[in-house]
Amino acid sequence: MVERARRDTRIGPALDRSLIDRARNGDLDAFDIIVRARMEAVYRLTSAILGDEADARDAAQETFVAAWRQLPRLREPDRFDAWLQRVAVNASRMTLRARGRRRIREIPASSVAAIADASAPEPSADRDARRLDAALGRLPIEQRAILVLHHLEGRPLAELAAILDVPVGTAKSRLFAARRALATLLGRDDER
Amino acid sequence: MSARPPLIGDDGWDDGWDGERLAAAFRVRSDAALRPVPSDLVEETLARVRRLEPRRPWFARRGLVGVTTAAAVLVAVLVFGVSTLGPSIGPAGSPSASIGMASQPTGPGPSGSAPAPGLGVAALPLLDVAGAVAVRDGGIDGREIRVQGFFAGIPVIYCALMLGPLNPTRIDCAPATITQNRVPLPISGSTARDPGATFRASFASVGVPGITAPSIPPATIPPATIPPGRLADTVVMLTLVGHFDDRRADLCPAQQVARCRDTFMVDRIDAVGPTALGTQTYDASRNVSGGTTNLRPRLTPEAVDALLRPINPVFTILSRRLQTANLLTAIEPAWPTEAPPWANNVPADQRIAWLVTAMSGPDASGPATIRTFVIDDGTSTILEIDRTGISVVWVSPQPAVSNEPALLPPGVVVACGELTATDCGPAADAAGVAVLDQPGAVTLIELGSGVYCPTAGLLFADTSCPAGALSPVPGGVAVGHALVSFGDSPEQAYLNLWRSDGVIHGVFIARAVAPSAQP
């Protein structure tokens, strides 16, 4: 079995339970601390899912706005981080939906030049990343998110299940489906 | 092409992309996309949170009925005594099911289209009124819910002194307390006059049952269910689908936003008593014209639903509202009164528009949410309205008028942008023809009024291209641009559009992957 190269899966020091309880009860100062403690992790996740800085920024902001609104309904404060990442995935989905309605885009000419110069050799890692980016862009956001969480953030199945709020078996099958869809797209790319 | 085979072991795939390679690619991709957290992001986020309304404590306002300002809409109150009312509540002839038992309505109405069991509306859990109030008071939550409660009193109020734009969430029109007094309680006992949990509902999207019955088929309420003219004396149990915290609440006057958010926007009357209804069409023009209608829509309700299917094949159409376009401002406060998005010469009061509420979910990804579309009956132009405003989506092909594209294959989505309905179809056709030699199937054509200007260092949408930078079609004039997406490629085709001898041509400029947005 290939050992997966993993990133640090910690998203920051564990938050004090009382802090979360205070935020649940409407304490903005407590929520302020939470935002500062978790913004980097959330921004990293939305960036990885969306692959676009501006979209990641919007999604990260929406994550905390939604979290503030929904905190009173958080059933298990001890699983706050998993819940927050679920909110971030949902926020990424909404951002992506909004992005789909853009009407006019600007493209730097360097992009066009890059197409013309496509025959130039490209480092394999960069080429892989580009192909991965293209393939991810064609996956539904749910599959994109689960792949990011697993292959970039290094989340094991149990944590995936917690973040997605589904049983481990369901998380496993979703991960498998996402991986299969990605493999199909990457394979299609190979055949070109 | 065959799908790649499944995994080998836990982590290996025979597509050459094992876990290590995949993780490495993810890291490169992530590092390329990720810069340090923008320095102002935390403060900007916190500023947004602080601007939000303070959260409301759970059940803090149970049973609250306010009396405040002027507004204009239809007011109704759903009442239900959670713990005091027995299963036989209701006058003779009225439904007698118990809320606590959450009885399911039976069968669709005479000509409605009911969702399949377990799907669509049926997938929403059935709440009682107390449960809905809990959702309302649990914080900002616009999820779609299904709720069953008793409908009593029909204070149809029009406020002559209403200030500001119409807003369907503003139902505080004086005297709101009339709703308490109009609750007929046919049982005796010390709690008989306690309506229990209540919330206010706006029927602006679907019409108040028994009063604003639609005239466009199918009929909304089975005649035998509610005796004509007797609704005011009747307590009727309704099953409603709708939501609190409607997006339009944000457009209420600042001091009323919180109250507007508490309004339950009814998106569908799912059942009257035990009788389930299908997806209904509410003729809002009939309501304001004294019960008559002159609307002769070109589209059928089924055709309207079909127009939305390419956007999301699993949409559940909750309801349709039909009106002349000038009446859209009554339900959509953001609707422009002077320059409708489908600019052309047909006056708004002669143009028929469908307002369609469609639901996605609930599914594993989250609770059910709705999307709102306005469809111009004459051109099939589709617009979507959400919190961010109005955007144009036009789905092809739905042959109706000659201005619609005829050359594009089914399923291609066309966004008309700023182009007129007259130019949109031919422009989309021209773009489709211009990319025929491009690999991949076209999925989306986004049109706009500017032309792409290929100057050194930048391709951009603008109408002020430097002289000589473009090679126009001889004798032609610029119409705009097209951005074409392909289903199996991240690349997009960039085209300019020109009109020559009355015919629109597409001129291919480049095919490129859209870069990340610049900060």
XYZ file of C-alpha atoms in Angstrom:
711
model
C 0.000 0.000 0.000
C 1.284 3.414 -0.833
C 1.722 5.529 2.197
C -0.127 8.743 1.715
C 1.884 11.887 2.100
C -0.121 13.923 4.512
C -0.269 17.450 5.582
C -0.671 18.485 9.130
C -4.290 17.660 9.802
C -4.576 19.885 12.824
C -6.593 22.971 12.168
C -5.305 24.746 15.232
C -5.243 24.321 18.968
C -8.435 22.853 20.353
C -10.961 25.496 21.211
C -12.108 25.795 24.759
C -15.560 24.353 25.204
C -16.693 27.325 27.234
C -15.719 29.578 24.345
C -18.024 27.702 22.020
C -20.809 27.731 24.585
C -20.465 31.467 25.004
C -20.626 31.957 21.245
C -23.680 29.738 21.055
C -25.338 32.021 23.557
C -24.664 35.072 21.456
C -21.366 36.268 22.891
C -19.739 38.096 20.013
C -16.435 38.462 21.803
C -16.177 34.708 22.074
C -17.034 34.325 18.419
C -14.395 36.911 17.578
C -11.780 34.643 19.156
C -13.109 31.649 17.245
C -12.942 33.477 13.921
C -9.346 34.488 14.523
C -8.420 30.973 15.577
C -10.043 29.208 12.677
C -9.895 31.592 9.733
C -6.664 30.174 8.363
C -7.947 26.608 8.401
C -11.234 27.566 6.823
C -9.563 29.687 4.172
C -7.186 26.853 3.373
C -10.094 24.475 2.924
C -12.175 26.798 0.761
C -9.100 27.569 -1.323
C -8.425 23.922 -1.900
C -12.010 23.233 -2.880
C -12.535 26.266 -5.068
C -9.034 26.812 -6.403
C -9.637 30.512 -6.693
C -8.486 33.130 -4.248
C -11.410 35.494 -4.568
C -13.945 32.701 -4.313
C -12.109 31.209 -1.352
C -12.234 34.534 0.393
C -15.969 34.871 -0.191
C -16.608 31.323 0.958
C -14.512 31.732 4.090
C -16.422 34.829 5.023
C -19.743 33.169 4.349
C -18.637 30.238 6.476
C -18.314 32.334 9.587
C -21.448 34.332 8.921
C -23.378 31.089 8.561
C -21.653 29.628 11.588
C -22.704 32.560 13.703
C -26.264 32.169 12.556
C -26.380 28.434 13.022
C -24.400 28.067 16.220
C -27.475 27.798 18.438
C -28.404 24.633 16.607
C -25.025 22.996 17.037
C -25.931 19.793 18.776
C -22.478 18.609 19.720
C -20.209 21.484 20.687
C -17.362 19.049 21.197
C -17.392 18.448 17.455
C -17.340 22.108 16.596
C -14.422 21.873 14.189
C -15.977 19.125 12.126
C -19.196 21.092 12.046
C -17.381 24.263 10.985
C -15.734 22.461 8.113
C -19.100 21.156 7.011
C -20.341 24.721 6.982
C -17.278 25.656 4.922
C -18.042 22.962 2.379
C -21.596 24.248 2.079
C -20.360 27.808 1.748
C -18.017 26.695 -1.010
C -20.934 25.121 -2.793
C -22.938 28.325 -2.614
C -19.987 30.339 -3.841
C -19.503 28.008 -6.734
C -23.154 28.324 -7.615
C -22.896 32.083 -7.646
C -19.728 31.899 -9.686
C -21.639 30.029 -12.347
C -23.612 33.141 -13.061
C -20.715 35.365 -13.977
C -21.340 36.898 -17.314
C -18.139 38.525 -18.378
C -14.626 37.514 -17.552
C -11.327 39.137 -18.186
C -8.486 36.940 -19.287
C -4.887 38.032 -19.350
C -3.258 37.540 -22.692
C -0.558 35.515 -20.983
C -3.122 32.750 -20.678
C -3.621 32.775 -24.399
C 0.111 32.786 -24.887
C 0.359 29.823 -22.576
C -1.986 27.897 -24.791
C 0.118 28.665 -27.816
C 3.203 27.585 -25.942
C 1.642 24.397 -24.683
C 4.190 22.270 -26.443
C 6.958 23.470 -24.130
C 7.965 20.919 -21.510
C 6.306 21.332 -18.172
C 7.427 19.945 -14.804
C 5.524 16.775 -14.024
C 4.247 18.023 -10.672
C 2.910 21.176 -12.230
C 1.397 19.189 -15.057
C -0.268 16.864 -12.596
C -1.607 19.804 -10.640
C -2.980 21.385 -13.772
C -4.655 18.177 -14.824
C -5.989 17.671 -11.343
C -7.312 21.207 -11.312
C -9.072 20.663 -14.611
C -10.550 17.368 -13.459
C -11.702 18.744 -10.133
C -13.382 21.588 -11.930
C -15.678 19.091 -13.555
C -16.626 17.278 -10.377
C -19.622 18.171 -8.241
C -18.676 20.217 -5.238
C -19.450 17.390 -2.815
C -16.996 15.089 -4.514
C -14.446 17.833 -4.801
C -14.733 18.547 -1.111
C -14.352 14.966 0.013
C -11.287 14.511 -2.172
C -9.716 17.668 -0.828
C -10.417 16.669 2.736
C -8.959 13.232 2.230
C -6.079 13.711 -0.149
C -4.967 17.211 0.758
C -5.951 17.581 4.374
C -5.239 13.938 5.044
C -8.472 13.342 6.900
C -9.100 9.699 7.680
C -12.498 8.192 7.070
C -13.675 8.699 10.631
C -13.019 12.421 10.400
C -14.603 12.613 6.971
C -17.694 11.001 8.420
C -17.767 13.524 11.237
C -17.362 16.465 8.903
C -19.980 15.214 6.496
C -22.246 14.114 9.325
C -22.711 10.660 7.856
C -21.791 7.145 8.983
C -18.268 5.974 8.245
C -19.539 3.491 5.682
C -21.310 6.251 3.822
C -18.229 8.432 3.896
C -16.229 5.559 2.524
C -18.607 4.935 -0.339
C -18.746 8.629 -1.177
C -15.005 8.855 -1.163
C -14.822 5.851 -3.419
C -17.364 7.338 -5.806
C -15.489 10.631 -5.873
C -12.179 8.893 -6.438
C -13.682 6.858 -9.240
C -15.128 9.942 -10.888
C -11.780 11.669 -10.620
C -10.004 8.656 -12.042
C -12.366 8.647 -14.983
C -11.682 12.289 -15.714
C -7.947 11.943 -15.297
C -8.006 8.874 -17.485
C -9.950 10.725 -20.124
C -7.285 13.376 -20.020
C -4.625 10.701 -20.450
C -6.266 9.462 -23.615
C -6.062 12.809 -25.342
C -14.908 5.171 -23.534
C -14.903 2.850 -20.590
C -14.726 4.089 -17.045
C -11.492 3.553 -15.219
C -11.582 0.426 -13.091
C -12.023 0.635 -9.361
C -9.415 0.680 -6.702
C -6.704 -1.824 -6.010
C -6.229 -2.153 -2.312
C -7.046 0.844 -0.160
C -5.094 3.454 -1.923
C -3.958 2.341 -5.300
C -5.704 2.907 -8.601
C -4.483 1.511 -11.824
C -4.906 4.827 -13.545
C -1.387 5.791 -12.611
C -2.611 8.199 -9.967
C -1.868 6.553 -6.658
C -2.440 8.319 -3.373
C 1.016 9.803 -3.237
C 0.854 11.299 -6.696
C -2.612 12.599 -6.053
C -1.615 14.173 -2.760
C 1.392 15.791 -4.404
C -0.775 17.223 -7.147
C -3.209 18.502 -4.546
C -0.389 20.212 -2.704
C 0.942 21.920 -5.810
C -2.532 22.982 -6.771
C -3.296 24.224 -3.312
C -0.022 26.088 -2.963
C -0.644 27.762 -6.285
C -4.107 28.827 -5.302
C -3.483 29.700 -1.715
C -1.881 32.848 -0.580
C -1.668 33.929 3.037
C -4.992 34.738 4.562
C -5.779 38.267 3.415
C -5.000 40.614 6.233
C -8.391 42.224 6.179
C -10.422 39.055 5.910
C -10.842 38.461 9.624
C -11.871 42.024 10.346
C -14.174 42.159 7.356
C -15.810 38.919 8.402
C -16.280 40.066 11.968
C -17.707 43.346 10.757
C -20.281 41.439 8.756
C -21.178 39.288 11.724
C -21.576 42.336 13.926
C -23.941 43.881 11.423
C -26.231 40.883 11.681
C -29.258 41.040 13.851
C -28.574 39.779 17.377
C -29.533 36.165 17.598
C -32.851 35.356 19.125
C -33.045 32.971 22.037
C -34.886 29.749 21.553
C -38.647 30.091 21.970
C -38.168 33.646 23.155
C -41.131 34.950 21.286
C -43.476 32.037 21.256
C -46.965 33.186 20.545
C -45.940 36.746 19.957
C -48.320 38.733 17.876
C -47.265 42.245 17.138
C -49.054 45.322 16.060
C -47.025 47.777 14.126
C -46.686 49.491 10.895
C -48.345 49.735 7.607
C -47.853 47.234 4.859
C -49.875 45.654 2.180
C -50.342 42.038 1.659
C -52.541 39.213 2.610
C -52.423 38.176 6.200
C -53.302 34.870 7.649
C -52.528 33.119 10.833
C -51.931 29.506 11.376
C -52.901 28.479 14.827
C -52.550 25.317 16.685
C -52.804 24.488 20.322
C -50.006 22.029 20.647
C -50.972 20.535 23.920
C -54.575 21.503 24.301
C -56.331 20.681 21.104
C -57.615 17.240 20.490
C -57.911 15.352 17.281
C -61.488 16.426 16.717
C -60.894 20.138 16.550
C -62.711 21.952 13.809
C -66.278 22.678 12.975
C -68.538 20.202 11.359
C -67.364 19.363 7.945
C -63.844 20.537 8.485
C -60.859 18.232 8.553
C -60.337 16.513 11.843
C -56.874 15.053 11.712
C -54.599 15.544 14.661
C -51.475 17.616 14.155
C -49.619 15.521 16.614
C -50.260 12.552 14.426
C -49.080 14.542 11.440
C -51.487 12.776 9.184
C -50.417 12.654 5.589
C -52.773 14.076 3.014
C -54.208 11.648 0.566
C -53.849 11.847 -3.130
C -53.296 14.761 -5.420
C -55.912 17.285 -6.299
C -58.005 16.971 -9.366
C -55.454 18.164 -11.834
C -52.265 18.875 -9.963
C -49.023 17.001 -10.290
C -48.053 15.397 -7.022
C -44.468 14.407 -6.329
C -43.554 10.790 -6.046
C -43.703 9.397 -2.521
C -40.484 9.905 -0.645
C -39.234 12.510 -3.083
C -39.622 16.235 -3.401
C -42.064 17.732 -0.962
C -42.732 14.369 0.625
C -39.085 14.218 1.669
C -39.588 17.190 3.964
C -40.411 16.207 7.519
C -43.893 17.253 8.539
C -43.724 19.747 11.409
C -46.476 21.063 13.585
C -46.726 24.782 14.192
C -44.657 24.614 17.362
C -41.939 22.888 15.425
C -42.033 25.573 12.781
C -41.866 28.268 15.424
C -38.810 26.550 16.828
C -37.177 26.769 13.412
C -38.134 30.419 13.186
C -36.697 31.263 16.578
C -33.614 29.143 16.209
C -31.710 31.797 14.302
C -31.523 32.846 10.697
C -32.594 29.781 8.818
C -34.144 29.934 5.382
C -34.530 26.214 4.923
C -37.669 24.913 3.332
C -40.028 23.192 5.758
C -43.410 21.518 5.600
C -45.824 22.407 8.319
C -49.368 21.500 9.189
C -51.651 23.808 11.107
C -55.078 25.376 11.233
C -55.881 28.325 9.100
C -58.355 30.760 10.505
C -59.354 34.255 9.583
C -58.681 35.925 6.307
C -57.896 39.519 7.026
C -57.229 40.731 3.548
C -55.814 44.130 4.156
C -54.591 46.802 1.873
C -52.777 49.630 3.514
C -53.307 52.895 1.778
C -50.632 54.490 3.898
C -47.996 51.977 3.100
C -44.597 53.522 2.743
C -41.786 52.148 0.666
C -41.904 49.363 -1.869
C -44.229 46.432 -1.598
C -42.732 43.439 0.090
C -44.510 40.123 0.567
C -42.789 39.599 3.889
C -44.297 42.788 5.293
C -47.556 41.617 6.717
C -47.689 43.820 9.762
C -50.393 45.856 8.237
C -52.642 47.235 10.935
C -54.455 45.874 12.770
C -52.523 42.653 12.936
C -54.260 41.616 16.158
C -57.328 40.878 14.196
C -55.844 37.511 13.623
C -56.236 36.643 17.254
C -59.870 37.589 17.238
C -60.667 35.759 14.096
C -59.718 32.395 15.458
C -62.855 30.309 15.768
C -62.370 27.786 18.500
C -65.115 25.259 18.470
C -64.139 23.425 21.615
C -64.885 24.396 25.178
C -62.687 24.515 28.215
C -60.350 26.880 29.917
C -57.826 26.778 27.117
C -60.340 26.959 24.355
C -59.356 30.434 23.315
C -55.672 29.787 23.436
C -54.520 29.366 19.862
C -51.251 27.882 21.040
C -48.182 28.425 18.946
C -48.720 30.752 16.033
C -46.864 32.250 13.194
C -47.758 34.662 10.488
C -47.802 33.469 6.941
C -47.676 35.299 3.654
C -49.615 33.716 0.810
C -48.404 36.259 -1.719
C -46.776 33.604 -3.879
C -49.624 31.139 -3.910
C -52.788 33.051 -3.119
C -54.977 32.754 -0.072
C -57.063 29.625 -0.370
C -60.695 30.308 -0.959
C -60.184 33.953 -1.788
C -57.710 34.207 -4.583
C -58.331 30.935 -6.273
C -56.450 30.711 -9.533
C -58.206 30.661 -12.819
C -55.402 29.103 -14.793
C -55.807 25.364 -14.680
C -55.477 23.359 -12.630
C -57.871 24.652 -10.039
C -56.253 25.213 -6.695
C -58.739 24.151 -4.100
C -61.181 21.328 -4.694
C -64.572 23.034 -4.510
C -65.885 20.518 -2.056
C -63.132 21.219 0.419
C -63.924 24.795 1.247
C -67.443 26.136 0.730
C -67.262 29.294 -1.353
C -67.669 32.374 0.763
C -67.564 30.478 3.997
C -63.892 30.348 4.582
C -64.007 33.182 7.071
C -66.158 31.029 9.307
C -64.210 27.890 8.776
C -61.171 26.467 10.431
C -59.269 24.515 7.888
C -56.162 22.501 8.327
C -53.540 23.255 5.738
C -50.274 21.605 4.938
C -47.886 24.266 3.759
C -44.407 24.262 2.342
C -42.398 27.412 2.858
C -39.698 29.099 4.839
C -38.828 31.836 7.309
C -36.004 34.327 6.855
C -36.965 35.047 3.291
C -34.372 36.903 1.198
C -36.839 39.719 0.609
C -36.924 40.497 4.320
C -33.580 42.204 3.885
C -35.326 44.730 1.665
C -37.841 45.724 4.329
C -37.309 49.065 6.040
C -34.440 48.651 8.479
C -36.561 48.742 11.572
C -38.830 46.012 10.190
C -36.288 43.561 8.885
C -36.433 41.323 11.935
C -40.198 41.163 11.771
C -40.151 40.483 8.054
C -37.799 37.601 8.645
C -40.367 36.073 10.979
C -42.896 35.858 8.188
C -43.476 32.376 6.881
C -43.423 32.645 3.102
C -45.756 30.019 1.736
C -44.262 28.461 -1.386
C -46.872 25.797 -1.787
C -50.222 24.832 -0.362
C -49.506 21.167 -0.223
C -52.842 20.017 1.137
C -56.164 21.324 2.290
C -57.368 19.105 5.048
C -56.684 15.549 4.043
C -56.630 16.334 0.347
C -53.218 16.693 -1.217
C -52.804 19.216 -3.996
C -50.397 19.072 -6.851
C -48.247 21.903 -8.068
C -50.577 24.833 -8.509
C -50.581 27.971 -10.600
C -51.788 31.123 -8.913
C -53.161 33.790 -11.191
C -52.203 36.949 -9.347
C -53.725 39.149 -12.024
C -57.091 37.694 -11.255
C -56.730 38.701 -7.656
C -56.318 42.350 -8.460
C -58.855 42.457 -11.232
C -61.869 41.396 -9.243
C -61.897 37.750 -10.119
C -61.504 37.994 -13.827
C -58.437 37.517 -15.885
C -57.340 38.427 -19.337
C -54.171 36.422 -19.211
C -53.695 34.136 -22.136
C -50.299 32.619 -21.551
C -48.520 31.009 -24.430
C -46.782 28.506 -22.226
C -48.529 25.765 -20.336
C -47.530 25.005 -16.736
C -45.901 21.829 -17.971
C -43.876 23.765 -20.537
C -42.748 26.166 -17.833
C -41.557 23.275 -15.698
C -39.768 21.785 -18.683
C -37.903 25.032 -19.265
C -36.373 24.756 -15.812
C -35.454 21.117 -16.060
C -32.093 21.676 -17.790
C -31.066 23.907 -14.917
C -31.667 21.130 -12.417
C -33.356 17.903 -13.509
C -34.377 17.074 -9.963
C -36.072 20.338 -9.139
C -39.362 20.009 -7.339
C -41.594 22.734 -8.683
C -43.421 24.032 -5.639
C -45.674 26.606 -7.226
C -46.155 28.986 -10.095
C -47.471 32.513 -9.970
C -48.786 34.102 -13.106
C -49.153 37.820 -13.630
C -48.459 40.663 -15.965
C -44.884 41.795 -15.567
C -45.822 45.116 -14.033
C -47.184 43.232 -11.024
C -43.890 41.547 -10.271
C -42.874 44.459 -8.100
C -45.615 43.478 -5.693
C -43.836 40.257 -4.869
C -40.263 40.977 -5.846
C -39.131 44.247 -4.313
C -35.864 44.071 -6.233
C -37.641 43.935 -9.560
C -36.672 46.947 -11.678
C -39.659 49.080 -12.524
C -38.139 51.088 -15.328
C -35.870 48.756 -17.293
C -36.804 45.107 -16.981
C -33.937 42.687 -17.599
C -35.545 41.484 -20.809
C -35.510 44.901 -22.401
C -37.607 45.227 -25.510
C -40.610 47.153 -26.611
C -43.436 45.146 -25.114
C -45.020 47.106 -22.252
C -44.819 45.393 -18.903
C -48.563 45.452 -18.409
C -48.999 43.515 -21.636
C -46.331 40.984 -20.908
C -47.120 37.802 -19.049
C -44.590 36.514 -16.587
C -44.371 33.311 -14.589
C -42.825 33.360 -11.167
C -41.774 29.825 -10.370
C -40.557 28.525 -7.040
C -38.405 25.419 -7.348
C -36.928 23.341 -4.559
C -33.641 21.473 -4.383
C -33.115 18.779 -1.785
C -33.324 17.844 0.941
C -30.451 15.498 0.390
C -27.242 14.408 1.948
C -25.681 17.747 1.228
C -28.114 19.721 3.306
C -31.665 20.865 3.899
C -34.052 21.807 1.141
C -33.669 25.246 -0.357
C -35.601 27.101 -2.990
C -34.713 29.042 -6.095
C -36.965 31.591 -7.716
C -37.253 32.054 -11.443
C -39.125 34.553 -13.560
C -40.001 33.346 -17.028
C -41.147 35.711 -19.720
C -44.077 33.967 -21.347
C -43.473 35.544 -24.722
C -39.817 34.725 -25.205
C -39.147 32.016 -22.632
C -36.379 34.173 -21.235
C -35.532 32.876 -17.789
C -34.275 35.046 -14.988
C -33.296 33.996 -11.526
C -33.774 36.150 -8.463
C -31.754 35.584 -5.334
C -30.146 37.568 -2.571
C -27.592 38.978 -4.948
C -30.102 40.307 -7.423
C -31.386 39.246 -10.811
C -29.429 37.199 -13.306
C -30.403 36.052 -16.757
C -30.534 32.433 -17.814
C -32.067 31.384 -21.068
C -32.561 27.740 -21.844
C -32.520 26.329 -25.333
C -34.190 24.910 -27.192
C -37.773 25.687 -26.407
C -39.051 26.741 -29.784
C -41.517 29.495 -29.504
C -40.512 32.557 -31.449
C -38.132 33.020 -34.302
C -35.683 34.969 -32.179
C -34.636 31.897 -30.259
C -31.640 29.849 -31.308
C -32.486 27.035 -33.630
C -29.087 25.552 -34.323
C -27.921 24.582 -30.865
C -28.311 21.053 -29.594
C -30.594 20.369 -26.624
C -29.255 21.174 -23.199
C -27.114 24.139 -24.123
C -27.680 26.958 -21.670
C -27.588 30.471 -23.017
C -27.118 33.495 -20.782
C -28.286 36.478 -22.763
C -26.418 39.024 -20.686
C -27.180 42.514 -21.873
C -28.280 41.427 -25.325
C -31.887 41.964 -26.229
C -34.215 39.031 -26.576
C -34.230 39.718 -30.315
C -30.473 39.347 -30.631
C -29.955 36.658 -28.041
C -31.055 33.646 -30.043
C -29.284 34.526 -33.302
C -26.167 35.503 -31.364
C -26.142 32.167 -29.576
C -26.568 30.396 -32.887
C -23.692 32.377 -34.381
C -21.452 31.507 -31.446
C -22.387 27.860 -31.744
C -21.556 27.824 -35.443
C -18.240 29.585 -34.862
C -17.037 26.890 -32.479
C -18.185 23.908 -34.508
C -14.577 23.025 -35.237
C -13.642 23.158 -31.578
C -13.380 19.855 -29.725
C -15.960 19.100 -27.052
C -19.664 19.587 -26.611
C -20.908 23.091 -25.963
C -22.697 23.382 -22.636
C -22.948 27.096 -21.975
C -22.891 30.252 -24.056
C -22.579 33.483 -22.125
C -23.333 36.577 -24.164
C -22.596 40.193 -23.433
C -22.639 43.590 -25.021
C -18.907 44.363 -24.978
C -16.408 42.956 -27.454
C -13.201 41.221 -26.487
C -10.303 43.404 -27.330
C -7.106 41.487 -28.003
C -4.547 44.099 -27.091
C -1.054 43.295 -25.969
C -1.100 41.862 -22.493
C -4.811 41.635 -22.019
C -7.942 40.284 -23.516
C -10.872 42.072 -22.009
C -14.478 42.827 -22.569
C -14.836 46.396 -23.578
C -16.381 48.452 -26.313
C -13.525 50.886 -26.610
C -11.019 48.830 -28.478
C -8.019 50.713 -29.850
C -8.206 51.364 -33.540
C -6.800 48.528 -35.548
C -6.943 46.065 -32.710
C -9.945 44.310 -34.148
C -10.652 42.923 -37.550
C -14.354 43.459 -37.944
C -16.488 41.721 -40.443
C -16.499 43.984 -43.503
C -19.383 46.323 -43.284
C -20.415 44.900 -39.969
C -21.135 46.456 -36.631
C -20.246 45.037 -33.254
C -23.028 43.256 -31.401
C -21.122 41.939 -28.408
C -19.162 38.935 -27.310
C -19.662 35.260 -26.463
C -17.890 33.071 -23.962
C -18.447 29.409 -24.770
C -17.931 26.588 -22.266
C -17.439 22.946 -23.125
C -18.632 20.072 -20.992
C -15.406 18.146 -20.976
C -12.811 20.872 -20.922
C -11.791 23.680 -18.589
C -11.019 25.769 -21.608
C -13.465 28.281 -22.961
C -13.775 29.841 -26.370
C -13.753 33.627 -26.688
C -15.645 35.163 -29.581
C -16.803 38.520 -30.790
C -20.153 38.960 -32.481
C -20.813 41.130 -35.488
C -23.887 41.974 -37.483
C -23.513 42.154 -41.225
C -26.423 42.462 -43.647
C -28.747 41.781 -40.770
C -27.061 38.506 -39.882
C -25.027 37.983 -36.722
C -21.650 36.296 -37.145
C -19.348 34.897 -34.513
C -15.605 35.524 -34.826
C -13.433 33.129 -32.877
C -10.567 34.807 -30.989
C -9.001 32.304 -28.630
C -9.542 29.219 -26.569
C -8.106 29.427 -23.094
C -8.523 28.370 -19.499
C -9.989 31.172 -17.458
C -7.426 32.267 -14.914
C -8.149 32.768 -11.260
C -9.738 36.067 -10.466
C -7.239 38.764 -9.778
C -7.251 40.324 -6.320
